[in-house]
Amino acid sequence: MAEKIKVGIATHDELRDRALQIARGERRRQPDEPKVWFTSLESMAKVLSEPNRKLLRIIDEQQPASLAELEVMSGRKVSNLSRTLKTMSQYGLVKLVPGKRGSVAPEVLVRGVQMDLSIVG
């Protein structure tokens, strides 16, 4: 079942420093910290654009068995779908499940996001 996740915005440097602190044992991941990080509001807006949210709704409601089926359902070309879904999978929003004869079926993992954004500090 798809869940709601917390997303955060941090620069590449902030994310690198955070990862190094965790790796050195200087910091622990907190349960209330974001699970998904974007490097800018713009990058988040691209991934969670209205066309992409519509795509997620189609996948969630119609559960296509392949990208070819999703192409028919969404009106988007397979090459575009493949690129978009690969990006979404890197952020943990979808899972690409191997199917019959080399096909891939997308599965929605996230139903909503809660944003954690520091304005100052």
Short mmCIF file of N, CA and C in Angstrom, two decimals:
data_model
loop_
_atom_site.label_atom_id
_atom_site.label_comp_id
_atom_site.label_asym_id
_atom_site.label_seq_id
_atom_site.Cartn_x
_atom_site.Cartn_y
_atom_site.Cartn_z
N MET A 1 0.85 -1.19 0.00
CA MET A 1 0.00 0.00 0.00
C MET A 1 0.89 1.25 0.00
N ALA A 2 0.54 2.19 -0.83
CA ALA A 2 1.29 3.43 -0.92
C ALA A 2 1.12 4.23 0.38
N GLU A 3 2.15 4.92 0.76
CA GLU A 3 2.16 5.67 2.00
C GLU A 3 2.36 7.16 1.73
N LYS A 4 2.33 7.92 2.79
CA LYS A 4 2.66 9.33 2.72
C LYS A 4 4.07 9.46 3.29
N ILE A 5 4.94 10.18 2.58
CA ILE A 5 6.32 10.35 3.04
C ILE A 5 6.65 11.82 3.23
N LYS A 6 7.65 12.06 4.03
CA LYS A 6 8.15 13.41 4.26
C LYS A 6 9.30 13.67 3.31
N VAL A 7 9.27 14.81 2.62
CA VAL A 7 10.36 15.20 1.72
C VAL A 7 11.03 16.45 2.25
N GLY A 8 12.31 16.60 1.94
CA GLY A 8 13.06 17.76 2.37
C GLY A 8 13.80 18.38 1.20
N ILE A 9 14.24 19.60 1.40
CA ILE A 9 15.03 20.33 0.42
C ILE A 9 16.37 20.65 1.08
N ALA A 10 17.45 20.27 0.42
CA ALA A 10 18.78 20.57 0.93
C ALA A 10 19.75 20.64 -0.25
N THR A 11 20.79 21.43 -0.09
CA THR A 11 21.79 21.54 -1.15
C THR A 11 22.60 20.25 -1.23
N HIS A 12 23.32 20.09 -2.35
CA HIS A 12 24.21 18.93 -2.49
C HIS A 12 25.20 18.87 -1.33
N ASP A 13 25.77 20.04 -0.97
CA ASP A 13 26.74 20.08 0.12
C ASP A 13 26.11 19.67 1.44
N GLU A 14 24.92 20.15 1.73
CA GLU A 14 24.23 19.78 2.97
C GLU A 14 23.94 18.28 3.01
N LEU A 15 23.50 17.73 1.89
CA LEU A 15 23.21 16.29 1.83
C LEU A 15 24.48 15.47 2.00
N ARG A 16 25.58 15.90 1.38
CA ARG A 16 26.85 15.21 1.51
C ARG A 16 27.33 15.25 2.96
N ASP A 17 27.28 16.43 3.57
CA ASP A 17 27.72 16.58 4.97
C ASP A 17 26.87 15.70 5.89
N ARG A 18 25.58 15.67 5.66
CA ARG A 18 24.67 14.84 6.47
C ARG A 18 25.03 13.37 6.33
N ALA A 19 25.25 12.92 5.09
CA ALA A 19 25.60 11.52 4.84
C ALA A 19 26.92 11.16 5.50
N LEU A 20 27.91 12.05 5.43
CA LEU A 20 29.20 11.78 6.06
C LEU A 20 29.08 11.72 7.58
N GLN A 21 28.29 12.60 8.17
CA GLN A 21 28.08 12.57 9.62
C GLN A 21 27.43 11.27 10.05
N ILE A 22 26.47 10.80 9.27
CA ILE A 22 25.81 9.53 9.58
C ILE A 22 26.80 8.39 9.43
N ALA A 23 27.59 8.40 8.36
CA ALA A 23 28.58 7.33 8.12
C ALA A 23 29.63 7.28 9.22
N ARG A 24 30.02 8.43 9.76
CA ARG A 24 31.02 8.48 10.83
C ARG A 24 30.42 8.21 12.21
N GLY A 25 29.10 8.07 12.27
CA GLY A 25 28.45 7.83 13.55
C GLY A 25 28.26 9.09 14.38
N GLU A 26 28.44 10.26 13.77
CA GLU A 26 28.29 11.52 14.48
C GLU A 26 26.83 11.97 14.53
N ARG A 27 26.02 11.35 13.72
CA ARG A 27 24.62 11.74 13.62
C ARG A 27 23.80 10.49 13.34
N ARG A 28 22.61 10.46 13.87
CA ARG A 28 21.68 9.36 13.61
C ARG A 28 20.48 9.89 12.85
N ARG A 29 19.98 9.07 11.95
CA ARG A 29 18.74 9.44 11.27
C ARG A 29 17.62 9.45 12.30
N GLN A 30 16.84 10.50 12.28
CA GLN A 30 15.71 10.62 13.20
C GLN A 30 14.44 10.16 12.51
N PRO A 31 13.52 9.55 13.25
CA PRO A 31 12.28 9.04 12.63
C PRO A 31 11.46 10.14 11.95
N ASP A 32 11.57 11.37 12.43
CA ASP A 32 10.76 12.46 11.86
C ASP A 32 11.46 13.18 10.71
N GLU A 33 12.68 12.76 10.35
CA GLU A 33 13.39 13.39 9.24
C GLU A 33 12.80 12.95 7.91
N PRO A 34 12.95 13.79 6.89
CA PRO A 34 12.48 13.39 5.56
C PRO A 34 13.15 12.11 5.09
N LYS A 35 12.39 11.31 4.34
CA LYS A 35 12.93 10.09 3.74
C LYS A 35 13.45 10.38 2.34
N VAL A 36 12.91 11.41 1.71
CA VAL A 36 13.28 11.77 0.34
C VAL A 36 13.79 13.20 0.35
N TRP A 37 14.91 13.42 -0.33
CA TRP A 37 15.52 14.75 -0.38
C TRP A 37 15.63 15.23 -1.82
N PHE A 38 15.26 16.48 -2.03
CA PHE A 38 15.45 17.16 -3.31
C PHE A 38 16.47 18.26 -3.08
N THR A 39 17.21 18.61 -4.15
CA THR A 39 18.23 19.64 -3.99
C THR A 39 17.69 21.06 -4.22
N SER A 40 16.44 21.16 -4.68
CA SER A 40 15.84 22.48 -4.85
C SER A 40 14.33 22.33 -4.98
N LEU A 41 13.64 23.43 -4.76
CA LEU A 41 12.19 23.44 -4.98
C LEU A 41 11.89 23.17 -6.45
N GLU A 42 12.76 23.67 -7.33
CA GLU A 42 12.56 23.46 -8.76
C GLU A 42 12.63 21.99 -9.13
N SER A 43 13.60 21.27 -8.58
CA SER A 43 13.71 19.85 -8.90
C SER A 43 12.51 19.08 -8.36
N MET A 44 12.04 19.45 -7.18
CA MET A 44 10.84 18.81 -6.63
C MET A 44 9.63 19.11 -7.49
N ALA A 45 9.52 20.37 -7.93
CA ALA A 45 8.38 20.77 -8.77
C ALA A 45 8.37 20.00 -10.09
N LYS A 46 9.53 19.73 -10.66
CA LYS A 46 9.59 18.96 -11.91
C LYS A 46 9.11 17.53 -11.70
N VAL A 47 9.59 16.90 -10.64
CA VAL A 47 9.22 15.50 -10.38
C VAL A 47 7.74 15.39 -10.00
N LEU A 48 7.25 16.37 -9.23
CA LEU A 48 5.86 16.32 -8.76
C LEU A 48 4.95 17.28 -9.54
N SER A 49 5.27 17.49 -10.80
CA SER A 49 4.46 18.37 -11.65
C SER A 49 3.04 17.80 -11.81
N GLU A 50 2.13 18.62 -12.27
CA GLU A 50 0.75 18.15 -12.47
C GLU A 50 0.68 16.97 -13.44
N PRO A 51 1.38 17.02 -14.60
CA PRO A 51 1.34 15.84 -15.49
C PRO A 51 1.87 14.58 -14.82
N ASN A 52 2.90 14.72 -13.99
CA ASN A 52 3.46 13.55 -13.32
C ASN A 52 2.54 13.05 -12.21
N ARG A 53 1.86 13.95 -11.51
CA ARG A 53 0.88 13.51 -10.50
C ARG A 53 -0.29 12.81 -11.18
N LYS A 54 -0.69 13.30 -12.35
CA LYS A 54 -1.75 12.63 -13.11
C LYS A 54 -1.30 11.22 -13.51
N LEU A 55 -0.05 11.11 -13.93
CA LEU A 55 0.52 9.81 -14.29
C LEU A 55 0.47 8.86 -13.09
N LEU A 56 0.84 9.35 -11.91
CA LEU A 56 0.78 8.52 -10.70
C LEU A 56 -0.65 8.07 -10.40
N ARG A 57 -1.61 8.96 -10.61
CA ARG A 57 -3.03 8.58 -10.38
C ARG A 57 -3.45 7.47 -11.34
N ILE A 58 -3.06 7.60 -12.61
CA ILE A 58 -3.39 6.57 -13.61
C ILE A 58 -2.80 5.23 -13.19
N ILE A 59 -1.54 5.25 -12.80
CA ILE A 59 -0.88 4.00 -12.38
C ILE A 59 -1.59 3.41 -11.17
N ASP A 60 -1.89 4.24 -10.20
CA ASP A 60 -2.51 3.77 -8.96
C ASP A 60 -3.91 3.21 -9.21
N GLU A 61 -4.68 3.89 -10.04
CA GLU A 61 -6.08 3.49 -10.27
C GLU A 61 -6.21 2.35 -11.28
N GLN A 62 -5.39 2.37 -12.34
CA GLN A 62 -5.58 1.40 -13.44
C GLN A 62 -4.57 0.26 -13.43
N GLN A 63 -3.51 0.39 -12.64
CA GLN A 63 -2.50 -0.65 -12.48
C GLN A 63 -2.08 -1.31 -13.80
N PRO A 64 -1.46 -0.53 -14.69
CA PRO A 64 -1.01 -1.10 -15.97
C PRO A 64 0.03 -2.20 -15.75
N ALA A 65 -0.02 -3.21 -16.60
CA ALA A 65 0.91 -4.34 -16.49
C ALA A 65 2.22 -4.08 -17.23
N SER A 66 2.29 -2.98 -17.98
CA SER A 66 3.51 -2.68 -18.73
C SER A 66 3.53 -1.20 -19.09
N LEU A 67 4.69 -0.74 -19.55
CA LEU A 67 4.80 0.65 -20.01
C LEU A 67 4.00 0.85 -21.29
N ALA A 68 3.88 -0.20 -22.10
CA ALA A 68 3.07 -0.11 -23.32
C ALA A 68 1.60 0.15 -22.96
N GLU A 69 1.10 -0.53 -21.94
CA GLU A 69 -0.28 -0.28 -21.48
C GLU A 69 -0.41 1.14 -20.93
N LEU A 70 0.59 1.56 -20.18
CA LEU A 70 0.56 2.90 -19.60
C LEU A 70 0.62 3.97 -20.69
N GLU A 71 1.34 3.68 -21.78
CA GLU A 71 1.40 4.61 -22.91
C GLU A 71 -0.01 4.86 -23.45
N VAL A 72 -0.78 3.80 -23.63
CA VAL A 72 -2.15 3.92 -24.14
C VAL A 72 -3.02 4.68 -23.14
N MET A 73 -2.89 4.35 -21.85
CA MET A 73 -3.71 4.98 -20.80
C MET A 73 -3.40 6.46 -20.62
N SER A 74 -2.12 6.82 -20.75
CA SER A 74 -1.69 8.18 -20.43
C SER A 74 -1.52 9.09 -21.63
N GLY A 75 -1.31 8.50 -22.83
CA GLY A 75 -1.04 9.31 -24.01
C GLY A 75 0.39 9.80 -24.08
N ARG A 76 1.25 9.31 -23.18
CA ARG A 76 2.66 9.68 -23.18
C ARG A 76 3.48 8.55 -23.80
N LYS A 77 4.51 8.89 -24.56
CA LYS A 77 5.35 7.91 -25.23
C LYS A 77 6.14 7.07 -24.22
N VAL A 78 6.41 5.82 -24.57
CA VAL A 78 7.14 4.92 -23.68
C VAL A 78 8.49 5.50 -23.28
N SER A 79 9.19 6.13 -24.22
CA SER A 79 10.51 6.69 -23.90
C SER A 79 10.39 7.77 -22.82
N ASN A 80 9.38 8.60 -22.91
CA ASN A 80 9.12 9.63 -21.90
C ASN A 80 8.74 8.99 -20.58
N LEU A 81 7.85 8.00 -20.64
CA LEU A 81 7.41 7.30 -19.43
C LEU A 81 8.59 6.63 -18.73
N SER A 82 9.43 5.98 -19.50
CA SER A 82 10.58 5.27 -18.94
C SER A 82 11.49 6.23 -18.18
N ARG A 83 11.79 7.35 -18.79
CA ARG A 83 12.67 8.36 -18.18
C ARG A 83 12.02 8.94 -16.91
N THR A 84 10.75 9.30 -17.01
CA THR A 84 10.03 9.88 -15.87
C THR A 84 9.93 8.89 -14.72
N LEU A 85 9.57 7.65 -15.02
CA LEU A 85 9.40 6.65 -13.97
C LEU A 85 10.73 6.26 -13.34
N LYS A 86 11.81 6.28 -14.12
CA LYS A 86 13.13 5.99 -13.56
C LYS A 86 13.49 7.07 -12.53
N THR A 87 13.24 8.33 -12.88
CA THR A 87 13.49 9.42 -11.95
C THR A 87 12.63 9.27 -10.70
N MET A 88 11.34 8.99 -10.89
CA MET A 88 10.45 8.81 -9.74
C MET A 88 10.88 7.64 -8.86
N SER A 89 11.39 6.59 -9.48
CA SER A 89 11.83 5.43 -8.69
C SER A 89 13.07 5.78 -7.87
N GLN A 90 13.94 6.65 -8.40
CA GLN A 90 15.13 7.08 -7.65
C GLN A 90 14.74 7.86 -6.40
N TYR A 91 13.59 8.51 -6.44
CA TYR A 91 13.09 9.24 -5.28
C TYR A 91 12.18 8.38 -4.41
N GLY A 92 11.99 7.12 -4.78
CA GLY A 92 11.17 6.22 -3.97
C GLY A 92 9.68 6.41 -4.12
N LEU A 93 9.26 7.07 -5.20
CA LEU A 93 7.83 7.33 -5.41
C LEU A 93 7.13 6.17 -6.10
N VAL A 94 7.86 5.46 -6.95
CA VAL A 94 7.31 4.31 -7.67
C VAL A 94 8.33 3.17 -7.63
N LYS A 95 7.82 1.99 -7.92
CA LYS A 95 8.68 0.82 -8.07
C LYS A 95 8.42 0.27 -9.46
N LEU A 96 9.48 -0.13 -10.15
CA LEU A 96 9.35 -0.72 -11.48
C LEU A 96 9.52 -2.23 -11.34
N VAL A 97 8.42 -2.95 -11.54
CA VAL A 97 8.38 -4.38 -11.30
C VAL A 97 8.58 -5.13 -12.61
N PRO A 98 9.62 -5.99 -12.69
CA PRO A 98 9.82 -6.77 -13.91
C PRO A 98 8.62 -7.68 -14.18
N GLY A 99 8.21 -7.73 -15.45
CA GLY A 99 7.05 -8.55 -15.83
C GLY A 99 7.41 -9.57 -16.89
N LYS A 100 6.40 -9.97 -17.62
CA LYS A 100 6.57 -10.99 -18.65
C LYS A 100 7.33 -10.44 -19.85
N ARG A 101 8.15 -11.29 -20.44
CA ARG A 101 8.90 -10.98 -21.66
C ARG A 101 9.61 -9.63 -21.62
N GLY A 102 10.25 -9.33 -20.49
CA GLY A 102 11.04 -8.11 -20.38
C GLY A 102 10.26 -6.84 -20.13
N SER A 103 8.94 -6.96 -19.96
CA SER A 103 8.15 -5.76 -19.69
C SER A 103 8.38 -5.30 -18.24
N VAL A 104 7.98 -4.07 -17.98
CA VAL A 104 8.11 -3.48 -16.65
C VAL A 104 6.77 -2.88 -16.27
N ALA A 105 6.29 -3.20 -15.07
CA ALA A 105 5.02 -2.65 -14.59
C ALA A 105 5.30 -1.65 -13.47
N PRO A 106 4.82 -0.43 -13.59
CA PRO A 106 5.03 0.56 -12.53
C PRO A 106 4.04 0.34 -11.39
N GLU A 107 4.52 0.61 -10.18
CA GLU A 107 3.68 0.50 -8.98
C GLU A 107 3.91 1.75 -8.13
N VAL A 108 2.84 2.41 -7.73
CA VAL A 108 2.95 3.61 -6.90
C VAL A 108 3.26 3.19 -5.47
N LEU A 109 4.28 3.82 -4.89
CA LEU A 109 4.67 3.54 -3.51
C LEU A 109 4.24 4.63 -2.54
N VAL A 110 3.97 5.82 -3.07
CA VAL A 110 3.69 6.98 -2.22
C VAL A 110 2.39 7.64 -2.65
N ARG A 111 1.50 7.85 -1.71
CA ARG A 111 0.22 8.51 -1.99
C ARG A 111 0.27 10.01 -1.75
N GLY A 112 1.19 10.45 -0.96
CA GLY A 112 1.26 11.88 -0.65
C GLY A 112 2.61 12.23 -0.07
N VAL A 113 2.89 13.52 -0.04
CA VAL A 113 4.14 14.00 0.54
C VAL A 113 3.84 15.12 1.53
N GLN A 114 4.69 15.18 2.51
CA GLN A 114 4.69 16.26 3.48
C GLN A 114 6.05 16.91 3.34
N MET A 115 6.10 18.22 3.16
CA MET A 115 7.38 18.89 2.91
C MET A 115 7.96 19.48 4.18
N ASP A 116 9.27 19.29 4.34
CA ASP A 116 10.03 19.87 5.43
C ASP A 116 11.01 20.85 4.81
N LEU A 117 10.78 22.14 4.99
CA LEU A 117 11.60 23.16 4.34
C LEU A 117 11.98 24.24 5.33
N SER A 118 13.28 24.37 5.57
CA SER A 118 13.77 25.46 6.42
C SER A 118 13.98 26.69 5.53
N ILE A 119 13.45 27.80 5.95
CA ILE A 119 13.60 29.04 5.19
C ILE A 119 14.90 29.74 5.60
N VAL A 120 15.22 29.73 6.90
CA VAL A 120 16.41 30.37 7.41
C VAL A 120 17.10 29.37 8.34
N GLY A 121 18.42 29.30 8.23
CA GLY A 121 19.19 28.48 9.18
C GLY A 121 19.31 27.11 8.72
#
